[in-house]
Coordinates of N, CA and C in Angstrom, one line a residue:
M274 N 6.6 -12.4 -2.1 CA 7.9 -12.0 -1.6 C 8.9 -13.2 -1.8
D275 N 10.1 -12.9 -2.0 CA 11.1 -13.9 -2.1 C 11.5 -14.4 -0.8
S276 N 11.4 -15.7 -0.6 CA 11.8 -16.3 0.7 C 13.3 -16.4 0.8
K277 N 14.0 -16.3 -0.4 CA 15.4 -16.4 -0.4 C 16.0 -15.0 -0.2
E278 N 16.8 -14.8 0.9 CA 17.4 -13.5 1.2 C 18.5 -13.3 0.2
N279 N 18.8 -12.0 -0.1 CA 19.9 -11.7 -0.9 C 21.1 -11.8 -0.1
T280 N 21.9 -12.8 -0.3 CA 23.2 -13.0 0.4 C 24.3 -12.8 -0.5
F281 N 25.4 -12.2 0.0 CA 26.6 -12.1 -0.8 C 27.7 -12.1 0.2
S282 N 28.9 -12.4 -0.4 CA 30.1 -12.5 0.5 C 31.0 -11.3 0.2
V283 N 31.4 -10.6 1.2 CA 32.4 -9.5 1.0 C 33.6 -10.0 1.7
Q284 N 34.7 -10.1 1.0 CA 35.9 -10.7 1.6 C 36.7 -9.6 2.3
L285 N 36.6 -8.4 1.9 CA 37.3 -7.3 2.6 C 36.4 -6.4 3.3
D286 N 36.7 -6.1 4.6 CA 36.0 -5.1 5.3 C 37.0 -3.9 5.5
P287 N 36.5 -2.8 5.9 CA 37.4 -1.6 6.0 C 38.6 -1.9 6.9
K288 N 38.5 -2.6 7.9 CA 39.7 -2.9 8.8 C 40.7 -3.7 8.0
A289 N 40.3 -4.7 7.3 CA 41.2 -5.6 6.5 C 42.0 -4.8 5.5
I290 N 41.3 -3.8 4.9 CA 41.9 -2.9 3.9 C 42.9 -2.0 4.6
L291 N 42.6 -1.5 5.7 CA 43.5 -0.6 6.5 C 44.7 -1.4 6.9
D292 N 44.5 -2.6 7.4 CA 45.7 -3.3 7.9 C 46.5 -4.0 6.9
K293 N 46.1 -4.0 5.6 CA 46.9 -4.7 4.6 C 48.3 -4.0 4.4
N294 N 49.3 -4.8 4.4 CA 50.7 -4.4 4.1 C 51.2 -5.1 2.9
F295 N 51.9 -4.3 2.1 CA 52.4 -4.8 0.8 C 53.9 -5.0 1.0
K296 N 54.5 -5.9 0.2 CA 55.9 -6.0 0.2 C 56.5 -4.8 -0.5
K297 N 57.7 -4.4 0.0 CA 58.4 -3.3 -0.6 C 59.3 -3.8 -1.7
V298 N 59.2 -3.2 -2.8 CA 60.0 -3.5 -4.0 C 60.7 -2.3 -4.4
M299 N 61.7 -2.5 -5.2 CA 62.6 -1.4 -5.6 C 61.8 -0.4 -6.5
R300 N 61.1 -0.9 -7.5 CA 60.4 -0.1 -8.4 C 58.9 -0.1 -8.3
G301 N 58.4 -0.3 -7.1 CA 57.0 -0.4 -6.8 C 56.3 1.0 -6.9
D302 N 55.0 0.9 -6.6 CA 54.2 2.2 -6.5 C 54.6 3.0 -5.3
D303 N 54.2 4.2 -5.4 CA 54.5 5.2 -4.3 C 53.6 4.8 -3.1
P304 N 54.2 4.4 -1.9 CA 53.4 3.9 -0.8 C 52.4 5.0 -0.3
D305 N 52.7 6.3 -0.4 CA 51.8 7.3 0.1 C 50.6 7.4 -0.8
E306 N 50.8 7.2 -2.1 CA 49.7 7.2 -3.1 C 48.8 6.0 -2.9
V307 N 49.4 4.9 -2.6 CA 48.6 3.6 -2.4 C 47.8 3.8 -1.1
D308 N 48.4 4.4 -0.1 CA 47.7 4.6 1.2 C 46.5 5.6 1.0
E309 N 46.7 6.6 0.2 CA 45.6 7.6 0.0 C 44.5 6.9 -0.8
F310 N 44.8 6.1 -1.7 CA 43.8 5.3 -2.5 C 43.0 4.4 -1.6
L311 N 43.8 3.7 -0.8 CA 43.1 2.7 0.1 C 42.3 3.4 1.2
D312 N 42.6 4.6 1.6 CA 41.8 5.4 2.5 C 40.4 5.7 1.8
Q313 N 40.5 6.1 0.5 CA 39.2 6.3 -0.2 C 38.4 5.1 -0.3
V314 N 39.1 3.9 -0.6 CA 38.3 2.7 -0.7 C 37.7 2.3 0.7
I315 N 38.4 2.6 1.8 CA 37.8 2.3 3.1 C 36.6 3.2 3.3
K316 N 36.7 4.4 3.0 CA 35.5 5.3 3.2 C 34.3 4.8 2.3
D317 N 34.6 4.4 1.1 CA 33.5 3.9 0.3 C 32.9 2.6 0.9
Y318 N 33.7 1.7 1.4 CA 33.2 0.5 2.1 C 32.4 0.9 3.3
E319 N 32.8 1.8 4.1 CA 32.1 2.2 5.3 C 30.7 2.8 4.8
S320 N 30.7 3.6 3.8 CA 29.4 4.2 3.3 C 28.5 3.1 2.8
Y321 N 29.1 2.1 2.0 CA 28.4 1.0 1.5 C 27.8 0.2 2.6
N322 N 28.6 -0.1 3.7 CA 28.1 -0.9 4.8 C 26.9 -0.2 5.5
A323 N 27.1 1.1 5.7 CA 26.1 1.9 6.4 C 24.8 1.9 5.6
E324 N 24.9 2.1 4.3 CA 23.7 2.1 3.4 C 23.0 0.7 3.4
L325 N 23.9 -0.4 3.4 CA 23.4 -1.7 3.4 C 22.6 -2.0 4.7
D326 N 23.1 -1.5 5.8 CA 22.4 -1.7 7.1 C 21.1 -0.9 7.1
R327 N 21.1 0.3 6.6 CA 19.9 1.1 6.6 C 18.8 0.4 5.7
L328 N 19.3 -0.1 4.5 CA 18.3 -0.7 3.6 C 17.8 -2.0 4.2
S329 N 18.6 -2.8 4.9 CA 18.2 -4.0 5.6 C 17.1 -3.7 6.6
E330 N 17.3 -2.6 7.4 CA 16.4 -2.2 8.4 C 15.1 -1.8 7.8
E331 N 15.2 -1.0 6.7 CA 14.0 -0.5 6.0 C 13.2 -1.7 5.4
N332 N 13.9 -2.7 4.8 CA 13.3 -3.9 4.3 C 12.6 -4.6 5.3
A333 N 13.2 -4.8 6.5 CA 12.5 -5.5 7.6 C 11.3 -4.8 8.0
R334 N 11.4 -3.5 8.1 CA 10.2 -2.7 8.5 C 9.1 -2.8 7.5
L335 N 9.4 -2.7 6.2 CA 8.4 -2.8 5.2 C 7.8 -4.1 5.1
R336 N 8.6 -5.2 5.3 CA 8.0 -6.5 5.3 C 7.0 -6.7 6.5
S337 N 7.4 -6.1 7.6 CA 6.5 -6.2 8.8 C 5.2 -5.4 8.5
R338 N 5.3 -4.3 7.9 CA 4.1 -3.5 7.5 C 3.2 -4.2 6.5
V339 N 3.8 -4.9 5.5 CA 3.1 -5.7 4.6 C 2.3 -6.8 5.3
D340 N 3.0 -7.5 6.2 CA 2.3 -8.5 6.9 C 1.1 -8.0 7.8
E341 N 1.3 -6.8 8.4 CA 0.3 -6.2 9.2 C -0.9 -5.8 8.3
L342 N -0.6 -5.2 7.2 CA -1.7 -4.8 6.3 C -2.4 -6.0 5.6
T343 N -1.7 -7.1 5.4 CA -2.3 -8.3 4.9 C -3.3 -8.9 5.9
K344 N -2.9 -8.9 7.2 CA -3.8 -9.4 8.2 C -5.0 -8.5 8.3
Q345 N -4.8 -7.2 8.3 CA -5.9 -6.3 8.3 C -6.9 -6.5 7.2
L346 N -6.4 -6.7 6.0 CA -7.2 -7.0 4.8 C -8.0 -8.3 5.0
S347 N -7.3 -9.3 5.5 CA -8.0 -10.5 5.7 C -9.1 -10.4 6.7
V348 N -8.9 -9.7 7.8 CA -9.9 -9.5 8.8 C -11.1 -8.7 8.2
S349 N -10.7 -7.6 7.4 CA -11.7 -6.8 6.8 C -12.6 -7.6 5.8
K350 N -12.0 -8.5 5.0 CA -12.7 -9.3 4.1 C -13.7 -10.3 4.9
N351 N -13.2 -10.8 6.0 CA -14.0 -11.7 6.8 C -15.2 -11.0 7.4
V352 N -15.0 -9.7 7.8 CA -16.1 -8.9 8.4 C -17.1 -8.6 7.3
A353 N -16.6 -8.2 6.1 CA -17.4 -7.9 5.0 C -18.3 -9.1 4.5
A354 N -17.7 -10.3 4.6 CA -18.4 -11.5 4.2 C -19.5 -11.8 5.2
A355 N -19.2 -11.5 6.4 CA -20.2 -11.9 7.5 C -21.3 -10.8 7.6
T356 N -21.1 -9.6 7.2 CA -22.1 -8.6 7.3 C -23.0 -8.6 6.1
P357 N -24.3 -8.6 6.3 CA -25.2 -8.6 5.2 C -25.1 -7.3 4.4
Q358 N -25.2 -7.4 3.1 CA -25.1 -6.2 2.3 C -26.4 -5.3 2.4
Q359 N -26.2 -4.0 2.6 CA -27.3 -3.1 2.8 C -27.6 -2.5 1.4
P360 N -28.9 -2.3 1.1 CA -29.1 -1.7 -0.2 C -28.6 -0.2 -0.3
S361 N -28.3 0.2 -1.4 CA -27.7 1.5 -1.5 C -28.7 2.6 -1.2
A362 N -28.3 3.7 -0.7 CA -29.2 4.8 -0.3 C -30.0 5.3 -1.5
T363 N -29.5 5.3 -2.7 CA -30.2 5.8 -3.8 C -31.4 4.9 -4.1
A364 N -31.1 3.6 -4.1 CA -32.2 2.6 -4.3 C -33.3 2.7 -3.3
T365 N -32.9 2.9 -2.0 CA -33.8 3.0 -0.9 C -34.7 4.3 -1.1
N366 N -34.0 5.4 -1.4 CA -34.8 6.6 -1.6 C -35.7 6.5 -2.7
Y367 N -35.3 5.9 -3.8 CA -36.2 5.7 -5.0 C -37.4 4.9 -4.6
D368 N -37.2 3.8 -3.8 CA -38.3 3.0 -3.4 C -39.3 3.7 -2.5
I369 N -38.7 4.6 -1.6 CA -39.6 5.3 -0.7 C -40.4 6.3 -1.5
L370 N -39.8 7.0 -2.5 CA -40.5 8.0 -3.3 C -41.6 7.3 -4.1
K371 N -41.3 6.1 -4.6 CA -42.3 5.4 -5.4 C -43.5 4.9 -4.6
R372 N -43.2 4.5 -3.4 CA -44.3 4.1 -2.5 C -45.1 5.3 -2.0
L373 N -44.5 6.4 -1.8 CA -45.2 7.6 -1.4 C -46.1 8.1 -2.6
S374 N -45.6 8.0 -3.8 CA -46.4 8.4 -4.9 C -47.6 7.5 -5.1
N375 N -47.4 6.2 -4.9 CA -48.6 5.3 -5.0 C -49.6 5.5 -3.9
L376 N -49.1 5.8 -2.7 CA -50.0 6.1 -1.6 C -50.8 7.4 -1.8
E377 N -50.1 8.4 -2.4 CA -50.9 9.7 -2.7 C -51.9 9.4 -3.7
R378 N -51.6 8.6 -4.8 CA -52.6 8.3 -5.8 C -53.7 7.5 -5.2
H379 N -53.5 6.7 -4.3 CA -54.5 5.9 -3.6 C -55.4 6.7 -2.8
V380 N -54.8 7.6 -2.0 CA -55.6 8.5 -1.1 C -56.3 9.5 -1.8
F381 N -55.7 10.2 -2.7 CA -56.3 11.4 -3.4 C -56.9 11.0 -4.7
G382 N -56.7 9.8 -5.2 CA -57.3 9.4 -6.4 C -56.8 10.2 -7.6
S383 N -57.6 10.4 -8.6 CA -57.2 11.1 -9.8 C -57.2 12.6 -9.7
K384 N -57.5 13.1 -8.5 CA -57.4 14.6 -8.3 C -56.0 15.1 -8.6
I385 N -55.0 14.3 -8.2 CA -53.6 14.7 -8.4 C -53.2 14.7 -9.9
S386 N -53.6 13.7 -10.6 CA -53.2 13.6 -12.0 C -54.0 14.5 -12.9
D387 N -55.3 14.8 -12.5 CA -56.1 15.7 -13.3 C -56.0 17.2 -12.9
G388 N -55.3 17.5 -11.9 CA -55.2 18.8 -11.3 C -56.4 19.2 -10.5
G389 N -57.1 18.2 -10.0 CA -58.2 18.4 -9.1 C -59.5 18.6 -9.9
Q390 N -59.6 18.4 -11.2 CA -60.8 18.6 -12.0 C -61.7 17.4 -11.8
S391 N -61.2 16.2 -11.7 CA -62.1 15.0 -11.6 C -62.5 14.7 -10.2
T392 N -63.7 14.3 -9.9 CA -64.2 14.1 -8.6 C -64.3 12.6 -8.3
H393 N -64.2 11.7 -9.3 CA -64.4 10.3 -9.0 C -63.0 9.7 -8.8
D394 N -63.0 8.6 -7.9 CA -61.8 7.9 -7.6 C -61.5 6.9 -8.7
D395 N -60.4 7.1 -9.4 CA -60.0 6.1 -10.4 C -58.8 5.4 -9.9
Q396 N -59.0 4.2 -9.4 CA -57.9 3.4 -8.8 C -57.4 2.4 -9.7
S397 N -57.8 2.4 -11.0 CA -57.2 1.4 -11.9 C -55.8 1.7 -12.3
G398 N -55.3 2.9 -12.1 CA -53.9 3.2 -12.4 C -53.0 3.1 -11.2
I399 N -53.4 2.5 -10.1 CA -52.5 2.4 -9.0 C -51.5 1.3 -9.2
D400 N -50.2 1.7 -9.0 CA -49.2 0.7 -9.1 C -49.1 -0.1 -7.8
Q401 N -49.1 -1.4 -7.9 CA -48.9 -2.2 -6.7 C -47.5 -2.4 -6.4
Y402 N -47.1 -2.1 -5.2 CA -45.7 -2.2 -4.8 C -45.4 -3.5 -4.1

């Protein structure tokens, strides 16, 4: 974020425009037309100032929210770094199934792999986990 605020100088505010008086000259502009135009300028300035105030408030709110989320992210990273990583459920399930298969082979021997036709225990194919 920019630490430098957007600053600008407005020399005329709506009241200054409203209170401005011009010299009267013989062949000058129509004072009623000038007043009408200045009224429009004043309305534009008031709208501009209202929008500027709204945007300034929104900017402050958003900056506050960014700071809050940055702090939350920092805390979350610290908690994640302090928490030991757990193995994924898929890897754990795979390991359990592998161990179960090895246990069945050990208990039932070759009966499982031969479809129950062999009666001797062949433990040479047992995977060690």
